[in-house]
CSV table of C-alpha atoms and ligand atoms in Angstrom, one decimal:
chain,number,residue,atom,x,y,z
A,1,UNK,CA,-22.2,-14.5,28.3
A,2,UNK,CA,-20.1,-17.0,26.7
A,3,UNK,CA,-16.3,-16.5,27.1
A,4,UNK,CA,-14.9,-15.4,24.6
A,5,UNK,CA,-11.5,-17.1,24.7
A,6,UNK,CA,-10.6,-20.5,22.8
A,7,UNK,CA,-8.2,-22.5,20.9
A,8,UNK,CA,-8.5,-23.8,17.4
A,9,UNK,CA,-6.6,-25.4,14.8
A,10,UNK,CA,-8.8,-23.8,12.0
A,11,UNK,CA,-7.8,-22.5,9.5
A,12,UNK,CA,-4.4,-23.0,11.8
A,13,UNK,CA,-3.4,-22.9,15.7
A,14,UNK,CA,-5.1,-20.0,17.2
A,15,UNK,CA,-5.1,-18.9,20.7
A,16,UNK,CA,-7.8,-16.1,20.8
A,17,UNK,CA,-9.0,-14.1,23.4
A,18,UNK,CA,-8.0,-11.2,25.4
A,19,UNK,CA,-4.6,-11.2,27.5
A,20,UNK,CA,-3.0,-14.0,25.5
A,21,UNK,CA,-0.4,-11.9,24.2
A,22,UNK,CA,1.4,-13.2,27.2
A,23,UNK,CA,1.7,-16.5,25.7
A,24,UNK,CA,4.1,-15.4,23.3
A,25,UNK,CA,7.1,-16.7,25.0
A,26,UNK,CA,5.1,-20.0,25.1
A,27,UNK,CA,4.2,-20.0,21.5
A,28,UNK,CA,7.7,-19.2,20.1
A,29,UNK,CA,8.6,-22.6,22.5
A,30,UNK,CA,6.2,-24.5,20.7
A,31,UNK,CA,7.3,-24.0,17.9
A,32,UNK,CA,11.1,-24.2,19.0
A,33,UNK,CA,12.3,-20.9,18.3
A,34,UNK,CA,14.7,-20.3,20.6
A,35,UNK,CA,15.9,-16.7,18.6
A,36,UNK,CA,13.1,-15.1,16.9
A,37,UNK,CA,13.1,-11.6,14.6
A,38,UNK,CA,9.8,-10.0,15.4
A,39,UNK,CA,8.5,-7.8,12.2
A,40,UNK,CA,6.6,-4.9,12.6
A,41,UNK,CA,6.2,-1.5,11.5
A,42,UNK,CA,8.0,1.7,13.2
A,43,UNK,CA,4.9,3.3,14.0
A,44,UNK,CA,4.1,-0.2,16.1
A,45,UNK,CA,7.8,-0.4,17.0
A,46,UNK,CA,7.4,2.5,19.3
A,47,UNK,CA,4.5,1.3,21.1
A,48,UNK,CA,4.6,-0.2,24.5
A,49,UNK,CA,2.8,-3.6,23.2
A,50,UNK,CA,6.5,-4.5,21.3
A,51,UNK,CA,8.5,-3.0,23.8
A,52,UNK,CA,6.8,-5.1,26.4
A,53,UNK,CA,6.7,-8.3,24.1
A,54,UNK,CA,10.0,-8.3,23.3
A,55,UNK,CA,10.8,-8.0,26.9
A,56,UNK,CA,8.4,-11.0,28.0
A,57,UNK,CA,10.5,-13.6,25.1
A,58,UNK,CA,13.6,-12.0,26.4
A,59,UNK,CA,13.3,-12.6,30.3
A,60,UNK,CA,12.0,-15.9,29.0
A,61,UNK,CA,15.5,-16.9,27.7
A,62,UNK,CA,14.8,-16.0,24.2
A,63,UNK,CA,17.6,-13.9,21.9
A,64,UNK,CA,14.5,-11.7,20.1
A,65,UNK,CA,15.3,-8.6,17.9
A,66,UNK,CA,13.2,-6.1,16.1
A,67,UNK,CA,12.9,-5.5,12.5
A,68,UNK,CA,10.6,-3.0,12.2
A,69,UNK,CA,11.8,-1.7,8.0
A,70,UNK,CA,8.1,-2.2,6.8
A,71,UNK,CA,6.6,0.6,5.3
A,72,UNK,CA,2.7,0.9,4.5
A,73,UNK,CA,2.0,-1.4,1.1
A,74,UNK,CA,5.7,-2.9,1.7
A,75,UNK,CA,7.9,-3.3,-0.9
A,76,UNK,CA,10.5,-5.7,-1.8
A,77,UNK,CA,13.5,-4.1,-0.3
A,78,UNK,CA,11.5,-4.8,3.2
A,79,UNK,CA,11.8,-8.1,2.7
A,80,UNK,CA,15.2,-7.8,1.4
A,81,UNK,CA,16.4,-6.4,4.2
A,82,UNK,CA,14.4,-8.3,6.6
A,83,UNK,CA,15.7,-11.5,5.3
A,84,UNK,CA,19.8,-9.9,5.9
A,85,UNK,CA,18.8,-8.9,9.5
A,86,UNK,CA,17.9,-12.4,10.2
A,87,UNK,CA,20.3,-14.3,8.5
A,88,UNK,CA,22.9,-11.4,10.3
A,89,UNK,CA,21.4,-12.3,13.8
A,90,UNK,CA,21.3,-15.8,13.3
A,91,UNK,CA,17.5,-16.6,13.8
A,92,UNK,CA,15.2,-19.1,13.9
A,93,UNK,CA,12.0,-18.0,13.2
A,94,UNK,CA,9.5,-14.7,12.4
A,95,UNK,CA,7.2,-13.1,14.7
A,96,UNK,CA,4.9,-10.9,12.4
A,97,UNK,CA,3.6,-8.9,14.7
A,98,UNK,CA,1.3,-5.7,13.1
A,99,UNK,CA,-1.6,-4.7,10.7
A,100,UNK,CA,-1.5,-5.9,7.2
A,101,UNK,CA,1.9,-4.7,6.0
A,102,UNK,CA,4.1,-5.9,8.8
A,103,UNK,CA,2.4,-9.1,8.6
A,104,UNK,CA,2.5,-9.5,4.9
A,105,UNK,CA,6.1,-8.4,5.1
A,106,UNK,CA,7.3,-10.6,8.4
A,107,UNK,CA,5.4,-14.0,5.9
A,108,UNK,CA,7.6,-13.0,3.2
A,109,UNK,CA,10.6,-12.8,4.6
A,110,UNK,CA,10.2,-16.4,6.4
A,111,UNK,CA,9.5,-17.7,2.9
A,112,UNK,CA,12.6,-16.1,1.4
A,113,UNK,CA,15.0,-17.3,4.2
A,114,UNK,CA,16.3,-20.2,2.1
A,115,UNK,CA,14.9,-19.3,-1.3
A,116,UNK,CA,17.7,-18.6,-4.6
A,117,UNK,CA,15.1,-17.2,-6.9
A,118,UNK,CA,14.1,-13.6,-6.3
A,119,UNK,CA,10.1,-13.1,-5.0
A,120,UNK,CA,8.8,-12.1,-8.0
A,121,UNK,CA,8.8,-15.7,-9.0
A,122,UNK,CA,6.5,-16.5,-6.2
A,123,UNK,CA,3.3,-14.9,-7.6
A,124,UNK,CA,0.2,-16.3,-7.2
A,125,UNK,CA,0.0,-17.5,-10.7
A,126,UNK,CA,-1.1,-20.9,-12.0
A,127,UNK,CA,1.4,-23.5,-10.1
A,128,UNK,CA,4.1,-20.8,-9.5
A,129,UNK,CA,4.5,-21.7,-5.7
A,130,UNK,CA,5.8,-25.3,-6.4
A,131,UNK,CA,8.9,-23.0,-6.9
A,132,UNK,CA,9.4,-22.7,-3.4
A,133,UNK,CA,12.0,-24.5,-1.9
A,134,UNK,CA,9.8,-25.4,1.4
A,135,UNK,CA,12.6,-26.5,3.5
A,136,UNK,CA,14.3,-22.9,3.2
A,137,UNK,CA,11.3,-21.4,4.6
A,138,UNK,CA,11.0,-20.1,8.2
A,139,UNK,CA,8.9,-20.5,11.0
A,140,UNK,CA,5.7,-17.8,11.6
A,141,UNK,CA,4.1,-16.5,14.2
A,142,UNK,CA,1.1,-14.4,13.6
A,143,UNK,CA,0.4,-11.5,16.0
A,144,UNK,CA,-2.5,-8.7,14.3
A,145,UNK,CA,-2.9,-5.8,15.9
A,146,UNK,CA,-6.0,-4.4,13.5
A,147,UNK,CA,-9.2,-6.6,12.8
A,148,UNK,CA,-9.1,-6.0,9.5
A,149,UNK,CA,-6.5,-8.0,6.6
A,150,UNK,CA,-6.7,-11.5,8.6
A,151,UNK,CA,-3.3,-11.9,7.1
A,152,UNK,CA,-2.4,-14.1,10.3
A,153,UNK,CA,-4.0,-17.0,8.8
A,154,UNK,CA,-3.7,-16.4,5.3
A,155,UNK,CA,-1.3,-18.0,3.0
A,156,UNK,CA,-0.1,-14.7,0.6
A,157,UNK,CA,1.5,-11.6,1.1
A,158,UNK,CA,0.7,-8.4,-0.9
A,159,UNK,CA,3.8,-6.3,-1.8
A,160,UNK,CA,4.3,-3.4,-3.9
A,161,UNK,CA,6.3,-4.0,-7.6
A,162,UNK,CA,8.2,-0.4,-8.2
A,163,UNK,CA,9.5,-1.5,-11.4
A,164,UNK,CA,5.7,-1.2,-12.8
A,165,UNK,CA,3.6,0.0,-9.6
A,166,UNK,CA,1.5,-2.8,-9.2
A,167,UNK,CA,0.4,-4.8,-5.8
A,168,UNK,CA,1.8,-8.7,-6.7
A,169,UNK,CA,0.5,-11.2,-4.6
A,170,UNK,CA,3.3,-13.9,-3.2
A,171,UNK,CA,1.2,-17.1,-2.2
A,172,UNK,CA,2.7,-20.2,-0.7
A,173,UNK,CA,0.4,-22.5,1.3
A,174,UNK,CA,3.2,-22.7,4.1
A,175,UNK,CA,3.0,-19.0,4.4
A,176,UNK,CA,0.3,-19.2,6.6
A,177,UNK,CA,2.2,-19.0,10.4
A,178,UNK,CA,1.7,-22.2,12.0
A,179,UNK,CA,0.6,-19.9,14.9
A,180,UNK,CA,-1.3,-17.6,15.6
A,181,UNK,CA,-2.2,-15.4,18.8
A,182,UNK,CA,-5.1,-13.0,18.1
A,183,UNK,CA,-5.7,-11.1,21.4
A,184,UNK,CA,-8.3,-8.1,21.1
A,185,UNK,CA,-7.0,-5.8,23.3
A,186,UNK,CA,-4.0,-5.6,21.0
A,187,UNK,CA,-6.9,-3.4,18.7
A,188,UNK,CA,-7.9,-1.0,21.6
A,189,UNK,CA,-5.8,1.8,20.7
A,190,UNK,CA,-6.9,2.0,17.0
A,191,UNK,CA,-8.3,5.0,16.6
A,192,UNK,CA,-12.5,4.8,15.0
A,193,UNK,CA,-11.4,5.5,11.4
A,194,UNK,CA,-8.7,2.7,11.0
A,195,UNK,CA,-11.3,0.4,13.1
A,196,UNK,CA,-13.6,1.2,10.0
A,197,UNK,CA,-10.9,1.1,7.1
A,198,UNK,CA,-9.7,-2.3,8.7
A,199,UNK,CA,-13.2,-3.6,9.2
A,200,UNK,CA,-14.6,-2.9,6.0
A,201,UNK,CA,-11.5,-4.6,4.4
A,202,UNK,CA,-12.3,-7.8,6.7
A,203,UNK,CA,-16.6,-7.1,5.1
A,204,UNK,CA,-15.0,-7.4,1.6
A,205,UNK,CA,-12.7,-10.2,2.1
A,206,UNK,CA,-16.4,-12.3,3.2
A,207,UNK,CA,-18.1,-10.4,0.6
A,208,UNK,CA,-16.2,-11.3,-2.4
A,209,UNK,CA,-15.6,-14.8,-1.4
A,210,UNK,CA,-19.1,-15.4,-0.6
A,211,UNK,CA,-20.2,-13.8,-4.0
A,212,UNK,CA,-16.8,-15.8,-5.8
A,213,UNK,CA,-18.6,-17.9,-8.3
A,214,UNK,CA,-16.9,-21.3,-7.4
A,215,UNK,CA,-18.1,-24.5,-5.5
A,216,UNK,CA,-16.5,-23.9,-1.8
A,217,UNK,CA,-19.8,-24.4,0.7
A,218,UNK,CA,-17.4,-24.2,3.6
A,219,UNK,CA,-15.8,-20.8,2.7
A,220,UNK,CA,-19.3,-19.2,1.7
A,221,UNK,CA,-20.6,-20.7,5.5
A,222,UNK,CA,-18.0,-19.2,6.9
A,223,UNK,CA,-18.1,-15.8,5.0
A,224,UNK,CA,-21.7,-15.5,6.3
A,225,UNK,CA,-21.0,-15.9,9.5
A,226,UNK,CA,-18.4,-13.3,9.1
A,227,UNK,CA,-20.4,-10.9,7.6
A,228,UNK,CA,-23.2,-11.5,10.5
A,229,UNK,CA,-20.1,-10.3,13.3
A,230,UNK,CA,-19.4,-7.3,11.4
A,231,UNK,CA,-22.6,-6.1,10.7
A,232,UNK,CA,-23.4,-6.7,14.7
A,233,UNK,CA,-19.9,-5.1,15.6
A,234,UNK,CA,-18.3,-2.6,13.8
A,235,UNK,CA,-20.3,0.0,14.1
A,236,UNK,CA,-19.9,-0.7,18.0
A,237,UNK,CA,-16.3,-0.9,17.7
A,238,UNK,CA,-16.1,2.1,15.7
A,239,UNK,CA,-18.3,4.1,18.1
A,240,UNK,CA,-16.8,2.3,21.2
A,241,UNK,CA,-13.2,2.0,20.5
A,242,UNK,CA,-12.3,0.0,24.4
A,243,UNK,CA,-15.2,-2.2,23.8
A,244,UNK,CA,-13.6,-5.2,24.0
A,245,UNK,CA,-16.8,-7.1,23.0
A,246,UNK,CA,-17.0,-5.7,20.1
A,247,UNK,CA,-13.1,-5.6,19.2
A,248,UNK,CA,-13.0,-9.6,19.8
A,249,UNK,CA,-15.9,-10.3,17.5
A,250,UNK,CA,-14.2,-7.9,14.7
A,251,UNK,CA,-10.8,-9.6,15.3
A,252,UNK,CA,-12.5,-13.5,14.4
A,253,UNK,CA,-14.8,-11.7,11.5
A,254,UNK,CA,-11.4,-10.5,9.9
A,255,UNK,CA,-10.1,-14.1,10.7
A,256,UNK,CA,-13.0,-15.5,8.8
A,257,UNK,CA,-12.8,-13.2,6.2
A,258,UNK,CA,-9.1,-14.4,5.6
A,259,UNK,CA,-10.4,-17.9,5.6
A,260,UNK,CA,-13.1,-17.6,3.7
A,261,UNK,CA,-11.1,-16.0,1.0
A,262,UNK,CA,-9.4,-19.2,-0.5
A,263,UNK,CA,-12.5,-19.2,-2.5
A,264,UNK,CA,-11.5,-16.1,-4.6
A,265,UNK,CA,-11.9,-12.5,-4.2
A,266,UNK,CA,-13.6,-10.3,-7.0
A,267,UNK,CA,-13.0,-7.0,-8.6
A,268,UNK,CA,-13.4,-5.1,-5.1
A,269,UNK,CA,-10.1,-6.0,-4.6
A,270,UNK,CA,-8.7,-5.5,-8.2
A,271,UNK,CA,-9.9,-1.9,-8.5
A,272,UNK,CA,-8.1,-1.0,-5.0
A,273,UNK,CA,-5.2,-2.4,-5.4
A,274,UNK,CA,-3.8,0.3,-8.4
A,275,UNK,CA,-5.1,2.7,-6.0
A,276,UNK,CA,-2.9,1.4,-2.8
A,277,UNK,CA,0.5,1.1,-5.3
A,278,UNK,CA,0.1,3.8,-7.4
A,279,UNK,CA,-1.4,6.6,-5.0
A,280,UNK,CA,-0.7,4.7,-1.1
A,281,UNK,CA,-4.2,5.2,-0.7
A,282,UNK,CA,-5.1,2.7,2.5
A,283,UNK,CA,-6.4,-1.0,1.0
A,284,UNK,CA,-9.3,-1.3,3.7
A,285,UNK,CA,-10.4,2.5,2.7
A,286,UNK,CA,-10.5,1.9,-0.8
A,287,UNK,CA,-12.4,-1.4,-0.6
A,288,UNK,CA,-14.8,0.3,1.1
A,289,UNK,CA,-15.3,3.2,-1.2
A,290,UNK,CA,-16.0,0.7,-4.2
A,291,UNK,CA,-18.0,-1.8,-2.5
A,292,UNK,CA,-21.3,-0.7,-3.2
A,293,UNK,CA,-20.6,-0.2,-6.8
A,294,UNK,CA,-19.3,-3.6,-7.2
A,295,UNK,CA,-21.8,-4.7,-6.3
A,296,UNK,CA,-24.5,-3.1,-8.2
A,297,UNK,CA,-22.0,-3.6,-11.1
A,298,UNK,CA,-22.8,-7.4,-10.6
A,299,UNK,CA,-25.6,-6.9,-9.8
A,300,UNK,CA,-27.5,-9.8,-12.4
A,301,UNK,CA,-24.9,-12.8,-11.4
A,302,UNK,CA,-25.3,-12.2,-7.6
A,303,UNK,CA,-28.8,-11.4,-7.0
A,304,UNK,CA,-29.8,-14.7,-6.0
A,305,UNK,CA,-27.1,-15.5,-3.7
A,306,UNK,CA,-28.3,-11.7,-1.8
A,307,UNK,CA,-31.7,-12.6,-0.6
A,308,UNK,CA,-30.2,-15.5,2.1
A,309,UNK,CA,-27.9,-13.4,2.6
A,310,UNK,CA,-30.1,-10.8,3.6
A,311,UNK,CA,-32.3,-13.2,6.0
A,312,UNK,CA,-29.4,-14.5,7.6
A,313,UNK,CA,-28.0,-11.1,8.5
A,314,UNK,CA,-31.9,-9.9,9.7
A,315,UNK,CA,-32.2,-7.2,7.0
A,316,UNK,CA,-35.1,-5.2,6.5
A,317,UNK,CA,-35.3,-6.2,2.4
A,318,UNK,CA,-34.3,-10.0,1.6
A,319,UNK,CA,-32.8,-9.3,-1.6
A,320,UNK,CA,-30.2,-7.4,-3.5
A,321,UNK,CA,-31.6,-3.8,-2.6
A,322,UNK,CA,-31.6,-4.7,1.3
A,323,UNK,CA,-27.8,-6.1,1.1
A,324,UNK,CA,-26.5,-2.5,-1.0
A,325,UNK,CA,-28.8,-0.5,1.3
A,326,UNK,CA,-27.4,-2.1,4.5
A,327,UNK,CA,-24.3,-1.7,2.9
A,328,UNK,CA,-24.5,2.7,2.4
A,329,UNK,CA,-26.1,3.4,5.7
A,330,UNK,CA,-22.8,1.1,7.5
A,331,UNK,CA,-20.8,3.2,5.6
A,332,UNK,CA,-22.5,6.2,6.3
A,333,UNK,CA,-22.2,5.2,10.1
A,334,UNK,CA,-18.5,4.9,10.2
A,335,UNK,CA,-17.5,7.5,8.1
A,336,UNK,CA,-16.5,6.0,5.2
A,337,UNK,CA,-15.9,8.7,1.9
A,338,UNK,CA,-18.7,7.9,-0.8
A,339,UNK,CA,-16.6,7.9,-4.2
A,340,UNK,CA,-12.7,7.4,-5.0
A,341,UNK,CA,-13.0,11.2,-6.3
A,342,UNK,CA,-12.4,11.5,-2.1
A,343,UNK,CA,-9.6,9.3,-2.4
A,344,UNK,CA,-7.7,11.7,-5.5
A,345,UNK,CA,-8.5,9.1,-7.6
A,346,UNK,CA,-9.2,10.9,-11.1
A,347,UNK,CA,-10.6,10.0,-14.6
A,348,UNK,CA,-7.2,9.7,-15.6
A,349,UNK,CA,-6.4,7.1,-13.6
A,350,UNK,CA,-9.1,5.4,-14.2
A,351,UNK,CA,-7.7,4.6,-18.0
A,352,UNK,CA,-4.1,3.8,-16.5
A,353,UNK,CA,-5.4,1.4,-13.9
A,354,UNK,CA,-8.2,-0.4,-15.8
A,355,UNK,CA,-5.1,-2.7,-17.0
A,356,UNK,CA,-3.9,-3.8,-13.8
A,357,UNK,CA,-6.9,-4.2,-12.1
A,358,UNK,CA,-7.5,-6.5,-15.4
A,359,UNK,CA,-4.4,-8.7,-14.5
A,360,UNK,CA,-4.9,-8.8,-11.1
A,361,UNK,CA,-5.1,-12.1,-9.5
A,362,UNK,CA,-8.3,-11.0,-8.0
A,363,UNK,CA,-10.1,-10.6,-10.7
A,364,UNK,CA,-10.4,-14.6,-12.1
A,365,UNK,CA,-13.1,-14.4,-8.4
A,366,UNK,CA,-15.3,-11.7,-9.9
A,367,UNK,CA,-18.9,-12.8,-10.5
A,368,UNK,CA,-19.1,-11.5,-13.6
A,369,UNK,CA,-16.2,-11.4,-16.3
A,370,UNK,CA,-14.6,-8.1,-16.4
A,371,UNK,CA,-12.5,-7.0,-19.5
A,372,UNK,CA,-10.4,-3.6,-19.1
A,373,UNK,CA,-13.0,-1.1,-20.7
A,374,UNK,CA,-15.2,-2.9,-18.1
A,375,UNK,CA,-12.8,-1.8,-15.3
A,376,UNK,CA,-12.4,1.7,-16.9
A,377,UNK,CA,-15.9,2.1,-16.8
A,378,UNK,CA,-16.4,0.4,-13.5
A,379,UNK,CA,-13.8,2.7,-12.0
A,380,UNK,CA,-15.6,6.0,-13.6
A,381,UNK,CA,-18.6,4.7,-11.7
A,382,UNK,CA,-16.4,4.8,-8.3
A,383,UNK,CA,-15.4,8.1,-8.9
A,384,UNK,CA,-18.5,9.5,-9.9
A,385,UNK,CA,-20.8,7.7,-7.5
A,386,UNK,CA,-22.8,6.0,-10.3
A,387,UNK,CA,-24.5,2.8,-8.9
A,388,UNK,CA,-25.5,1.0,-11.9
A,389,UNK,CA,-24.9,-2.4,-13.5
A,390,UNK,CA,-23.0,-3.8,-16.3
A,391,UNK,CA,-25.1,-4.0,-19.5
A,392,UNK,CA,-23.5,-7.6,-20.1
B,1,FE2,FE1,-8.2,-7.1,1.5
């Protein structure tokens, strides 16, 4: 078998494969970071992997602290408070070290090191990130512990707006950590349902940007490819959790699927994210749940883009039906909940969140054009498990 170990410089520096978590002292000397604040969760925090990280930089010379303030769908006064504790310890540069949320929140805080405006200016709207002051921005390091968000190589961070509820994406190009160590056995612990969650969020991310109807050949080659690892692997890693086979392939699919995502996302990702800010329902979870019927909702402007896509991943059915069939029996396999009704989602909601999902930045990806009675009705399909098309 090949080895599955390597280093790339695409879409950054990666050193993959299993054990290089090791290397961290290394990487933080590559990059000159001589005091580093590693982010993470508390949940994370309390794990042996930090404890022992933290060790390895320190007996390397290196004055490395914790912040681990990042709650699940972080929030601004994460990064608030993140930025003090560096400023307060004197560092030099982030280690985001975690699933989605400490990662999102360790790439914000680096960007607001040396920033005067406040984040909200950051969003990823039309040329909004030339507001950056790039020389005020730290140093990254990206360490994930799921295969799921691919947030190490990606160049936004998702936070939570309390003042209206709604997830706001923060997008610099910079933000992507100009290193990255992805080592598998960081994922053996998860436990089979956050494998799935996290997986099927990584199945999206190729998904949408594959179906994304822009001009990008190299995102779509690499979303297929993407999709082809996850379809072989997650139900192993789900099934298997110390496969470590199976938990290397997921942790480059969710990479791809990061990567693969400058293309655009679609309305997969604009119906969940109401979901995660208004009800903290997990992002990967909620993806999956609506996946099938955004897809059948677009049904008519992705059909022909669904029969290669079927061939290439050696489906029964080369078209549309084979992709959505695939699609129910993987989530049937790893336990995902058929309708958002599962996730509390209710009819109610459906007419407060049709707005935001309208406004999110996602939603300029979708292949169809989606207008807020579209996402009201879209989300009733959710709830009620209705798998049917728009009549546009
Ligand atoms: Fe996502």
């Amino acid at each position: 078998m090949t080895t599955l170990r390597g280093n790339w410089n695409y879409p950054t520096a990666i050193r993959f494969g299993a054990g290089r978590i090791a290397e961290l002292p290394d990487a933080c000397r590559t990059l000159d970071m001589k005091r580093p604040l590693l982010v993470t969760d508390p949940v994370l925090a309390a794990m042996p992997m930090i404890e022992s990280a933290v060790a390895a930089c320190r007996s390397a010379g290196l004055a490395c602290e914790v912040f681990s303030d990042v709650q699940a769908n972080p929030i601004e006064a994460n990064v608030t408070n993140g930025v003090a504790a560096y400023r307060s310890g004197g560092h030099d540069g982030v280690i985001a070290f975690g699933g989605g949320s400490a990662l999102d929140a360790g790439k914000a805080i680096a960007l607001m090191i040396g920033q005067t405006r406040p984040i909200w200016d950051f969003e990823d709207r039309e040329d909004w990130f030339t507001r950056v002051n790039v020389a005020g921005m730290a140093k990254t390091i990206g360490v994930p512990t799921t295969s799921g968000t691919g947030s190490e190589v990606g160049r936004a961070s998702v936070l939570t707006d309390l003042r209206d509820h709604s997830k706001k994406i923060i997008f610099h190009p910079k933000m992507q950590p100009a290193l990255v160590i992805a080592d598998p056995e960081l994922t053996l612990g998860l436990p089979p349902h956050v494998t799935a969650a996290v997986g099927m969020d990584a199945l999206s991310h190729n998904i949408e940007a594959y179906c994304a109807p822009f001009y990008h050949p190299i995102a779509e080659g690499v979303a297929l490819e993407g999709m082809r690892l996850i379809r072989e692997w997650l139900p192993v890693a789900v099934r298997d959790g110390g496969d470590i086979e199976a938990r290397s392939h997921m942790m480059v699919a969710s990479m791809m699927g990061a990567t693969a995502f400058q293309k655009g996302l679609g309305a997969m990702h604009s119906l969940s994210h109401p979901c995660s800010a208004n009800l903290n329902t997990h992002h990967g979870l909620t993806n999956a749940v609506v996946m099938p019927y955004v897809l059948a909702w677009n049904r008519a402007a992705i059909e022909d883009k669904m029969a290669p896509l079927a061939a290439f991943l050696g489906l029964r059915k080369h078209s549309f039906d084979g992709v959505l069939e695939w699609i129910l029996e993987l989530r049937r396999t790893i336990g995902v909940p058929q309708t958002l009704a599962d996730l509390g989602v209710r009819d109610e909601h459906a007419d407060a969140f049709c707005r935001q999902a309208l406004d999110d930045p996602s939603t300029g990806g979708n292949p169809l054009p989606m207008s807020a009675e579209d996402f009201a009705q879209l989300y009733r399909n959710c709830i009620k498990g209705k798998l049917t098309g728009s009549d546009k």
